[in-house]
Amino acid sequence: MTHSAPLQVSSQAAVRSTVRIVGAASALGAGHLGTEAAPDALQVGGLAEHLARFGLATTWEATLRPRSPAPNSTAPMAERLEAVAELAQRLSDQVAALPVDSLPLVIGGDHAVAIGTWRGMARRVAPRGALGLIWIDAHLDSHTDATTHSGNIHGMPLAALLGEGNPVITGVSGPRLDPSKVCVIGARTWEEEELAHLRRLGVRIFDMTDVRERGMSAVFCDALSVARSGTAAFGVSIDLDALDPNALPAVTCPERDGIAPAELSNALLALRACGDFAALEIVEYVPALDVTGEGATWVAELAGAALGPGTYALRAKERQFGAHNYAPLPAVFHRGEGVWLWDVEGRRYLDMMSAYSAVSFGHSNPRLVHALTEQAGRLALTSRAYSNDRLPLLLERLCAIFGYDRALPVNTGLEAVETALKAVRKWAYKVKGVPNDQAEIITCEGNFHGRSITIVGFSSEPQYRDGFGPFAPGFKRVPYGDAEALEAAITPNTAAFLVEALQGEGGIVVPPAGYLARCAEICRRHDVLLVVDEIQTGLGRTGRLLACDHDGVRPDGVILGKALGGGLMPVSAFLADDAVMDVFEPGDHGSTFGGNPLGAAVALEVLDLLMETRPWERAARLGERLMARLAEARLPCVREVRGRGLLIGVELDPACLSATLGAELLLAHGIATKDTHHTVLRFAPPLTIEAEVLDHAADVIIETLAMAPPRLAETASTTG
């Protein structure tokens, strides 16, 4: 379900102080020029600005350059070794002298500059212990002047760092690295002499066969174990020729079938949680070969992945600068794909909440992303002062699918509820004949329709109301699931009954069979509008297209949201027939962004996906399967398992395990969900989830909740 390196999270990792970028504009070790232009090109291209977008303070130190023209590649080896060693010594001195609270980012240059980078880092770390190193490279770079085939010194730096080779370069200031604390990732071409050197010394090598078979993240996890075992700190050196040249050809020595840049970037995220991560080096970028600029982009992406702020720092900023109206669980997500989420340290989680059903079609659904980007490049917003070419098609499609005369588009679910409230009140006055300002709307205990002043005014949750009065009059509440209580509450002034088809935030409460049908009959008899809130339950979530379909009910008005925007845009709507909707006149109600062409384009694609894939059918099947698994487990801390389709609640015994703690425990085991109503865990994955993944989720949920202690009452009876 998850993977994670053996991370030692600390406040050092939490606060990435200033990143000091050190350029080493050298091609002294290479057989040809090109890499010496990399630091300047990346500085002008905005590498520091890219890192600043992560919230990192960056300083670009003076770039080091050779003091004399580079010796020709045919010059004597001794002359070239002296030139490389001279630059490496200056780089070692500069890195060692950087402020102790800074994190160096060295930009080469050819890979020979690594001699200076890591000897300098070893000097910085020496008072505390040894330095570990992860060397990411297509080559082993472990020749000496006696074994080299090419004569290029950029094939010697790793051997030199380990004390192997000509004394001119092995003598650069700084402790030699301990081979048992060094590993290589991504190697796929070498000479036998290099391999023999490293094997003799005990360097761990993860070649491309390992990467392909096990995945980059798993290999990187093992590499972290090597570099962090018995060391005070560790660094990462990236030779860009480790990457697949089809994705990044702008390197000195491209080798086919390399690491995918995105896979390396994702693996580097693990560094954000490592308090002992001390420095990063990126080398062998050749700007002259980077025709499209994609190479520079990947350099910035790799640096940002490794150096960006981690969970601790980002949560600290949120607490410091954000209003405290949320208490998010301890994870910070930065990427989603399908049913999976990844946090800023690269850990993977199964999304069992899908943003309260907003991500029903999965994260970054390709069809929806395409619809979004294509429309964004054409037209995003005009306001409703004008018509646009997307909204009419969306309105027609909504009415055709759900069987209503008209639809009124807005942004959020809260807006759609407010729209419905205005519509039914005006209908009461203009059509039913209720005296002005006397209209009543009946709601239910345990309701959740949003958090506007009006809506919290008829909530039964004390916290939602506390400190926000006075509230709008004209609302009354009846018990949810009690149709007789509804009928008893109706008066001649009753305009509407607003109800959720299944209470989500109220604790995944399923009404009795036939409840909505009985309510519909009562409302018709008393000339009261039945308005059903399907914001969370609509579009297939509960095993039917709409949750009210379980009772065969067609409400007078239905409220849609969440999944209608595909997890990409806030798109909601209130649907009703002419008799209700025609009470609106121009100027009565509106929204600058409501019905915008960008949201309409996404919603149209959502509706196409909905009707093509009929996700309610798999939701019904998989929901029954998950509920059966959870119920059959007979967990001591579980009071009840309930729900419909893929909207499932597990009510916990608070004397055994609080739902808040339960959600945190599941998060630690790779399941992202949330408690609701204080005692209930919500499980509502994207409707695209596969049965095998859901089965594995059930295993993890059961194993995690089984670790909770038995109920106190049961414990007492047993001991008594």
PDB file of N, CA, C and O in Angstrom, residues 240-291:
ATOM      1  N   LEU A 240      23.249  13.994 -14.701  1.00  0.00           N
ATOM      2  CA  LEU A 240      22.021  13.941 -15.496  1.00  0.00           C
ATOM      3  C   LEU A 240      22.037  12.870 -16.577  1.00  0.00           C
ATOM      4  O   LEU A 240      20.985  12.534 -17.118  1.00  0.00           O
ATOM      5  N   ASP A 241      23.222  12.315 -16.878  1.00  0.00           N
ATOM      6  CA  ASP A 241      23.195  11.231 -17.845  1.00  0.00           C
ATOM      7  C   ASP A 241      22.627   9.949 -17.252  1.00  0.00           C
ATOM      8  O   ASP A 241      22.438   8.958 -17.963  1.00  0.00           O
ATOM      9  N   ALA A 242      22.312   9.958 -15.950  1.00  0.00           N
ATOM     10  CA  ALA A 242      21.586   8.833 -15.352  1.00  0.00           C
ATOM     11  C   ALA A 242      20.166   8.742 -15.888  1.00  0.00           C
ATOM     12  O   ALA A 242      19.539   7.677 -15.861  1.00  0.00           O
ATOM     13  N   LEU A 243      19.658   9.872 -16.403  1.00  0.00           N
ATOM     14  CA  LEU A 243      18.272   9.924 -16.855  1.00  0.00           C
ATOM     15  C   LEU A 243      18.152   9.413 -18.282  1.00  0.00           C
ATOM     16  O   LEU A 243      19.119   9.370 -19.047  1.00  0.00           O
ATOM     17  N   ASP A 244      16.949   9.045 -18.628  1.00  0.00           N
ATOM     18  CA  ASP A 244      16.685   8.542 -19.972  1.00  0.00           C
ATOM     19  C   ASP A 244      16.898   9.675 -20.981  1.00  0.00           C
ATOM     20  O   ASP A 244      16.259  10.732 -20.880  1.00  0.00           O
ATOM     21  N   PRO A 245      17.779   9.508 -21.948  1.00  0.00           N
ATOM     22  CA  PRO A 245      18.062  10.595 -22.892  1.00  0.00           C
ATOM     23  C   PRO A 245      16.890  10.966 -23.781  1.00  0.00           C
ATOM     24  O   PRO A 245      16.876  12.049 -24.373  1.00  0.00           O
ATOM     25  N   ASN A 246      15.889  10.101 -23.891  1.00  0.00           N
ATOM     26  CA  ASN A 246      14.697  10.479 -24.647  1.00  0.00           C
ATOM     27  C   ASN A 246      13.948  11.607 -23.961  1.00  0.00           C
ATOM     28  O   ASN A 246      13.269  12.397 -24.615  1.00  0.00           O
ATOM     29  N   ALA A 247      14.079  11.672 -22.635  1.00  0.00           N
ATOM     30  CA  ALA A 247      13.418  12.736 -21.879  1.00  0.00           C
ATOM     31  C   ALA A 247      14.356  13.902 -21.611  1.00  0.00           C
ATOM     32  O   ALA A 247      13.916  15.046 -21.496  1.00  0.00           O
ATOM     33  N   LEU A 248      15.660  13.619 -21.507  1.00  0.00           N
ATOM     34  CA  LEU A 248      16.622  14.676 -21.214  1.00  0.00           C
ATOM     35  C   LEU A 248      17.913  14.396 -21.992  1.00  0.00           C
ATOM     36  O   LEU A 248      18.843  13.774 -21.470  1.00  0.00           O
ATOM     37  N   PRO A 249      17.974  14.850 -23.243  1.00  0.00           N
ATOM     38  CA  PRO A 249      19.152  14.573 -24.077  1.00  0.00           C
ATOM     39  C   PRO A 249      20.310  15.539 -23.871  1.00  0.00           C
ATOM     40  O   PRO A 249      21.408  15.289 -24.381  1.00  0.00           O
ATOM     41  N   ALA A 250      20.084  16.633 -23.129  1.00  0.00           N
ATOM     42  CA  ALA A 250      21.092  17.697 -23.017  1.00  0.00           C
ATOM     43  C   ALA A 250      22.152  17.366 -21.979  1.00  0.00           C
ATOM     44  O   ALA A 250      22.343  18.080 -20.996  1.00  0.00           O
ATOM     45  N   VAL A 251      22.866  16.254 -22.195  1.00  0.00           N
ATOM     46  CA  VAL A 251      23.894  15.820 -21.252  1.00  0.00           C
ATOM     47  C   VAL A 251      25.165  15.463 -22.022  1.00  0.00           C
ATOM     48  O   VAL A 251      25.153  15.325 -23.245  1.00  0.00           O
ATOM     49  N   THR A 252      26.251  15.290 -21.275  1.00  0.00           N
ATOM     50  CA  THR A 252      27.549  15.039 -21.907  1.00  0.00           C
ATOM     51  C   THR A 252      27.632  13.662 -22.538  1.00  0.00           C
ATOM     52  O   THR A 252      28.064  13.505 -23.678  1.00  0.00           O
ATOM     53  N   CYS A 253      27.231  12.653 -21.780  1.00  0.00           N
ATOM     54  CA  CYS A 253      27.380  11.262 -22.242  1.00  0.00           C
ATOM     55  C   CYS A 253      26.063  10.515 -22.117  1.00  0.00           C
ATOM     56  O   CYS A 253      25.872   9.730 -21.177  1.00  0.00           O
ATOM     57  N   PRO A 254      25.123  10.759 -23.013  1.00  0.00           N
ATOM     58  CA  PRO A 254      23.825  10.090 -22.893  1.00  0.00           C
ATOM     59  C   PRO A 254      23.945   8.578 -23.061  1.00  0.00           C
ATOM     60  O   PRO A 254      24.718   8.095 -23.879  1.00  0.00           O
ATOM     61  N   GLU A 255      23.191   7.864 -22.254  1.00  0.00           N
ATOM     62  CA  GLU A 255      23.128   6.403 -22.335  1.00  0.00           C
ATOM     63  C   GLU A 255      21.657   6.007 -22.361  1.00  0.00           C
ATOM     64  O   GLU A 255      20.870   6.468 -21.533  1.00  0.00           O
ATOM     65  N   ARG A 256      21.284   5.152 -23.272  1.00  0.00           N
ATOM     66  CA  ARG A 256      19.877   4.816 -23.447  1.00  0.00           C
ATOM     67  C   ARG A 256      19.333   4.041 -22.245  1.00  0.00           C
ATOM     68  O   ARG A 256      20.074   3.478 -21.449  1.00  0.00           O
ATOM     69  N   ASP A 257      17.992   4.028 -22.174  1.00  0.00           N
ATOM     70  CA  ASP A 257      17.274   3.242 -21.164  1.00  0.00           C
ATOM     71  C   ASP A 257      17.628   3.660 -19.739  1.00  0.00           C
ATOM     72  O   ASP A 257      17.915   2.824 -18.877  1.00  0.00           O
ATOM     73  N   GLY A 258      17.580   4.958 -19.495  1.00  0.00           N
ATOM     74  CA  GLY A 258      17.899   5.454 -18.160  1.00  0.00           C
ATOM     75  C   GLY A 258      16.678   5.657 -17.290  1.00  0.00           C
ATOM     76  O   GLY A 258      15.565   5.229 -17.599  1.00  0.00           O
ATOM     77  N   ILE A 259      16.885   6.338 -16.180  1.00  0.00           N
ATOM     78  CA  ILE A 259      15.825   6.615 -15.210  1.00  0.00           C
ATOM     79  C   ILE A 259      14.872   7.656 -15.789  1.00  0.00           C
ATOM     80  O   ILE A 259      15.309   8.666 -16.350  1.00  0.00           O
ATOM     81  N   ALA A 260      13.586   7.445 -15.648  1.00  0.00           N
ATOM     82  CA  ALA A 260      12.609   8.456 -16.049  1.00  0.00           C
ATOM     83  C   ALA A 260      12.728   9.649 -15.113  1.00  0.00           C
ATOM     84  O   ALA A 260      12.747   9.478 -13.888  1.00  0.00           O
ATOM     85  N   PRO A 261      12.832  10.879 -15.639  1.00  0.00           N
ATOM     86  CA  PRO A 261      12.992  12.041 -14.761  1.00  0.00           C
ATOM     87  C   PRO A 261      11.901  12.160 -13.700  1.00  0.00           C
ATOM     88  O   PRO A 261      12.183  12.511 -12.551  1.00  0.00           O
ATOM     89  N   ALA A 262      10.655  11.861 -14.078  1.00  0.00           N
ATOM     90  CA  ALA A 262       9.559  11.974 -13.106  1.00  0.00           C
ATOM     91  C   ALA A 262       9.738  10.978 -11.966  1.00  0.00           C
ATOM     92  O   ALA A 262       9.436  11.288 -10.805  1.00  0.00           O
ATOM     93  N   GLU A 263      10.259   9.770 -12.280  1.00  0.00           N
ATOM     94  CA  GLU A 263      10.470   8.776 -11.229  1.00  0.00           C
ATOM     95  C   GLU A 263      11.563   9.222 -10.268  1.00  0.00           C
ATOM     96  O   GLU A 263      11.458   9.032  -9.057  1.00  0.00           O
ATOM     97  N   LEU A 264      12.627   9.809 -10.811  1.00  0.00           N
ATOM     98  CA  LEU A 264      13.685  10.314  -9.933  1.00  0.00           C
ATOM     99  C   LEU A 264      13.167  11.468  -9.093  1.00  0.00           C
ATOM    100  O   LEU A 264      13.431  11.540  -7.886  1.00  0.00           O
ATOM    101  N   SER A 265      12.419  12.373  -9.705  1.00  0.00           N
ATOM    102  CA  SER A 265      11.861  13.509  -8.961  1.00  0.00           C
ATOM    103  C   SER A 265      10.992  13.032  -7.810  1.00  0.00           C
ATOM    104  O   SER A 265      11.094  13.531  -6.686  1.00  0.00           O
ATOM    105  N   ASN A 266      10.152  12.042  -8.074  1.00  0.00           N
ATOM    106  CA  ASN A 266       9.284  11.520  -7.018  1.00  0.00           C
ATOM    107  C   ASN A 266      10.096  10.868  -5.905  1.00  0.00           C
ATOM    108  O   ASN A 266       9.767  11.003  -4.722  1.00  0.00           O
ATOM    109  N   ALA A 267      11.159  10.165  -6.264  1.00  0.00           N
ATOM    110  CA  ALA A 267      11.989   9.521  -5.246  1.00  0.00           C
ATOM    111  C   ALA A 267      12.706  10.548  -4.386  1.00  0.00           C
ATOM    112  O   ALA A 267      12.855  10.374  -3.165  1.00  0.00           O
ATOM    113  N   LEU A 268      13.142  11.644  -4.997  1.00  0.00           N
ATOM    114  CA  LEU A 268      13.880  12.667  -4.256  1.00  0.00           C
ATOM    115  C   LEU A 268      13.036  13.355  -3.194  1.00  0.00           C
ATOM    116  O   LEU A 268      13.574  13.973  -2.267  1.00  0.00           O
ATOM    117  N   LEU A 269      11.725  13.265  -3.310  1.00  0.00           N
ATOM    118  CA  LEU A 269      10.862  13.880  -2.298  1.00  0.00           C
ATOM    119  C   LEU A 269      11.162  13.337  -0.905  1.00  0.00           C
ATOM    120  O   LEU A 269      10.964  14.030   0.093  1.00  0.00           O
ATOM    121  N   ALA A 270      11.640  12.097  -0.821  1.00  0.00           N
ATOM    122  CA  ALA A 270      11.948  11.506   0.480  1.00  0.00           C
ATOM    123  C   ALA A 270      12.988  12.319   1.233  1.00  0.00           C
ATOM    124  O   ALA A 270      13.043  12.290   2.473  1.00  0.00           O
ATOM    125  N   LEU A 271      13.810  13.077   0.510  1.00  0.00           N
ATOM    126  CA  LEU A 271      14.860  13.863   1.159  1.00  0.00           C
ATOM    127  C   LEU A 271      14.290  14.971   2.034  1.00  0.00           C
ATOM    128  O   LEU A 271      14.950  15.439   2.963  1.00  0.00           O
ATOM    129  N   ARG A 272      13.064  15.390   1.751  1.00  0.00           N
ATOM    130  CA  ARG A 272      12.484  16.499   2.510  1.00  0.00           C
ATOM    131  C   ARG A 272      12.271  16.156   3.980  1.00  0.00           C
ATOM    132  O   ARG A 272      12.175  17.038   4.821  1.00  0.00           O
ATOM    133  N   ALA A 273      12.148  14.880   4.270  1.00  0.00           N
ATOM    134  CA  ALA A 273      11.924  14.469   5.657  1.00  0.00           C
ATOM    135  C   ALA A 273      13.211  14.055   6.360  1.00  0.00           C
ATOM    136  O   ALA A 273      13.163  13.618   7.502  1.00  0.00           O
ATOM    137  N   CYS A 274      14.335  14.183   5.662  1.00  0.00           N
ATOM    138  CA  CYS A 274      15.606  13.724   6.225  1.00  0.00           C
ATOM    139  C   CYS A 274      16.345  14.894   6.856  1.00  0.00           C
ATOM    140  O   CYS A 274      16.902  15.745   6.148  1.00  0.00           O
ATOM    141  N   GLY A 275      16.381  14.927   8.171  1.00  0.00           N
ATOM    142  CA  GLY A 275      17.098  15.988   8.860  1.00  0.00           C
ATOM    143  C   GLY A 275      18.590  15.944   8.638  1.00  0.00           C
ATOM    144  O   GLY A 275      19.280  16.935   8.855  1.00  0.00           O
ATOM    145  N   ASP A 276      19.111  14.802   8.195  1.00  0.00           N
ATOM    146  CA  ASP A 276      20.545  14.657   7.972  1.00  0.00           C
ATOM    147  C   ASP A 276      20.931  14.795   6.502  1.00  0.00           C
ATOM    148  O   ASP A 276      22.075  14.542   6.137  1.00  0.00           O
ATOM    149  N   PHE A 277      20.003  15.194   5.651  1.00  0.00           N
ATOM    150  CA  PHE A 277      20.326  15.475   4.253  1.00  0.00           C
ATOM    151  C   PHE A 277      21.086  16.796   4.211  1.00  0.00           C
ATOM    152  O   PHE A 277      20.582  17.837   4.634  1.00  0.00           O
ATOM    153  N   ALA A 278      22.333  16.754   3.681  1.00  0.00           N
ATOM    154  CA  ALA A 278      23.236  17.890   3.855  1.00  0.00           C
ATOM    155  C   ALA A 278      23.513  18.688   2.595  1.00  0.00           C
ATOM    156  O   ALA A 278      23.867  19.866   2.686  1.00  0.00           O
ATOM    157  N   ALA A 279      23.408  18.093   1.409  1.00  0.00           N
ATOM    158  CA  ALA A 279      23.749  18.837   0.187  1.00  0.00           C
ATOM    159  C   ALA A 279      23.273  18.064  -1.036  1.00  0.00           C
ATOM    160  O   ALA A 279      23.126  16.843  -1.011  1.00  0.00           O
ATOM    161  N   LEU A 280      23.093  18.829  -2.129  1.00  0.00           N
ATOM    162  CA  LEU A 280      22.692  18.256  -3.411  1.00  0.00           C
ATOM    163  C   LEU A 280      23.627  18.781  -4.486  1.00  0.00           C
ATOM    164  O   LEU A 280      24.016  19.958  -4.466  1.00  0.00           O
ATOM    165  N   GLU A 281      23.966  17.926  -5.412  1.00  0.00           N
ATOM    166  CA  GLU A 281      24.806  18.314  -6.542  1.00  0.00           C
ATOM    167  C   GLU A 281      24.140  17.818  -7.825  1.00  0.00           C
ATOM    168  O   GLU A 281      23.679  16.679  -7.893  1.00  0.00           O
ATOM    169  N   ILE A 282      24.092  18.687  -8.843  1.00  0.00           N
ATOM    170  CA  ILE A 282      23.550  18.320 -10.151  1.00  0.00           C
ATOM    171  C   ILE A 282      24.565  18.737 -11.206  1.00  0.00           C
ATOM    172  O   ILE A 282      24.944  19.913 -11.285  1.00  0.00           O
ATOM    173  N   VAL A 283      24.992  17.780 -12.040  1.00  0.00           N
ATOM    174  CA  VAL A 283      26.071  18.054 -12.985  1.00  0.00           C
ATOM    175  C   VAL A 283      25.736  17.493 -14.367  1.00  0.00           C
ATOM    176  O   VAL A 283      24.770  16.757 -14.549  1.00  0.00           O
ATOM    177  N   GLU A 284      26.623  17.872 -15.323  1.00  0.00           N
ATOM    178  CA  GLU A 284      26.624  17.350 -16.698  1.00  0.00           C
ATOM    179  C   GLU A 284      25.467  17.866 -17.566  1.00  0.00           C
ATOM    180  O   GLU A 284      25.112  17.238 -18.567  1.00  0.00           O
ATOM    181  N   TYR A 285      24.892  19.018 -17.203  1.00  0.00           N
ATOM    182  CA  TYR A 285      23.884  19.642 -18.062  1.00  0.00           C
ATOM    183  C   TYR A 285      24.590  20.463 -19.130  1.00  0.00           C
ATOM    184  O   TYR A 285      25.508  21.239 -18.836  1.00  0.00           O
ATOM    185  N   VAL A 286      24.155  20.299 -20.397  1.00  0.00           N
ATOM    186  CA  VAL A 286      24.762  21.015 -21.518  1.00  0.00           C
ATOM    187  C   VAL A 286      23.708  21.934 -22.143  1.00  0.00           C
ATOM    188  O   VAL A 286      22.866  21.477 -22.930  1.00  0.00           O
ATOM    189  N   PRO A 287      23.709  23.218 -21.808  1.00  0.00           N
ATOM    190  CA  PRO A 287      22.669  24.128 -22.316  1.00  0.00           C
ATOM    191  C   PRO A 287      22.579  24.167 -23.837  1.00  0.00           C
ATOM    192  O   PRO A 287      21.485  24.291 -24.391  1.00  0.00           O
ATOM    193  N   ALA A 288      23.714  24.048 -24.514  1.00  0.00           N
ATOM    194  CA  ALA A 288      23.696  24.151 -25.979  1.00  0.00           C
ATOM    195  C   ALA A 288      22.887  23.034 -26.625  1.00  0.00           C
ATOM    196  O   ALA A 288      22.408  23.184 -27.762  1.00  0.00           O
ATOM    197  N   LEU A 289      22.736  21.919 -25.904  1.00  0.00           N
ATOM    198  CA  LEU A 289      21.960  20.796 -26.451  1.00  0.00           C
ATOM    199  C   LEU A 289      20.496  20.829 -26.019  1.00  0.00           C
ATOM    200  O   LEU A 289      19.711  19.978 -26.441  1.00  0.00           O
ATOM    201  N   ASP A 290      20.154  21.804 -25.183  1.00  0.00           N
ATOM    202  CA  ASP A 290      18.796  21.864 -24.623  1.00  0.00           C
ATOM    203  C   ASP A 290      17.928  22.783 -25.479  1.00  0.00           C
ATOM    204  O   ASP A 290      17.575  23.899 -25.080  1.00  0.00           O
ATOM    205  N   VAL A 291      17.574  22.305 -26.650  1.00  0.00           N
ATOM    206  CA  VAL A 291      16.867  23.140 -27.626  1.00  0.00           C
ATOM    207  C   VAL A 291      15.505  23.573 -27.109  1.00  0.00           C
ATOM    208  O   VAL A 291      15.092  24.725 -27.281  1.00  0.00           O
TER     209      VAL A 291
END
